[in-house]
């Protein structure tokens, strides 16, 4: 077999989907045990293939597409099955394989319609890899839309009491906003003398600034819903409020990252002149995300909604990094997406594990369960420390990089940067307050004797400890040695930043500021500022 020309990405996309299609034909006694092990095996094999392809075929120093595959589909409109991976997509593809495989293991308690459940989980597995791998705008839209169907069904069938409302709201927000992607895709494809949906060809077109601004605004709405950006965020707390633990992991760990990825790939990569105009808006929206969601999380009494708003707050740093015009800011945005994917998945898995024991999500009804569930408490504390950006954890490095990247940006005035850093720091201060108070209420608040006597408050089982350990290893590893991940995308992130800076006349001839400039004083910014 010629491994050099083997279709690695196509295989990793189709393998879990084909595996899902075979589930109806697998003999099972009715308890779903055989189906569970089958789905876990498919997930593990696909993840191993991903890791092997990455380890043997990916070059860190190459900023361009690798593992490229292209097969004609509708040649009349230059529509091809085209996939590839660069520094922007490869880490998110690996994250998808990792989180999806753990989500299958987290699904062990599911007993309702196991065939359908694991069919949807494996379908999502392949579909989400496709979103990050495809290199054709129409294909991207199709994979973006197809991925919504499993989420809708997973919410509406296995969700909580308000699952129909949450699922309907999810599909209305995400499917409705996706129309902007379709309109933008056709507008860009038919712009100019050639008709093409190919990413590389679209990025090379010379769009008029007015056209860029319109398409950028439409994409911002579509991807802002998925990120999510306030005020387009309201579907997320409802979806998380009704989802099961494995669906939580997929939503927080992968789904939100699709919005950040698309903002960088398409808004920044295809429309750099429009990005120069919208970048201050992204920074302001990021600050609003951080503060508003942190304050709202602080006020929540429902455990799932509290963590959901915390996720929205943390995604604000991604917006600030994308709008920073610096290498370190863009790198911080990428690291924040990867870090939050792991941390968010771990927290929501623990929410599900806690609910399985207490059968309540209301903090007022919990309390004093720490003495019954010491291992679970230890896992909660460790994952919460990662979420509040404790030094030594990945969240600290990612948020610090975003702060330094924005604070040293020569694209903005000193006043704008100073005010932005101070306001964003408010969210950083609020996060440990609401997370630590949450832990106190759950584990060391006044004991709810009725809960302790009526529920079986057993401690964490080996499967749960293993899942959290798998998530904590990269979280701590990136915290102590972030280069493990940053070297994957540094070349691509630098290439994108150079393109963005080239779109701003005052920045075009100046390299991205080095991180050390942050410590030398804010007066270093000498180029004309974009925002005052």
Coordinates of C-alpha atoms in Angstrom, one line a residue, residues 1 167 169 478 482:
X1 CA 0.0 0.0 0.0
X167 CA -33.7 21.3 20.7
X169 CA -34.3 26.7 19.8
X478 CA -0.1 22.4 27.8
X482 CA 2.4 24.9 25.7

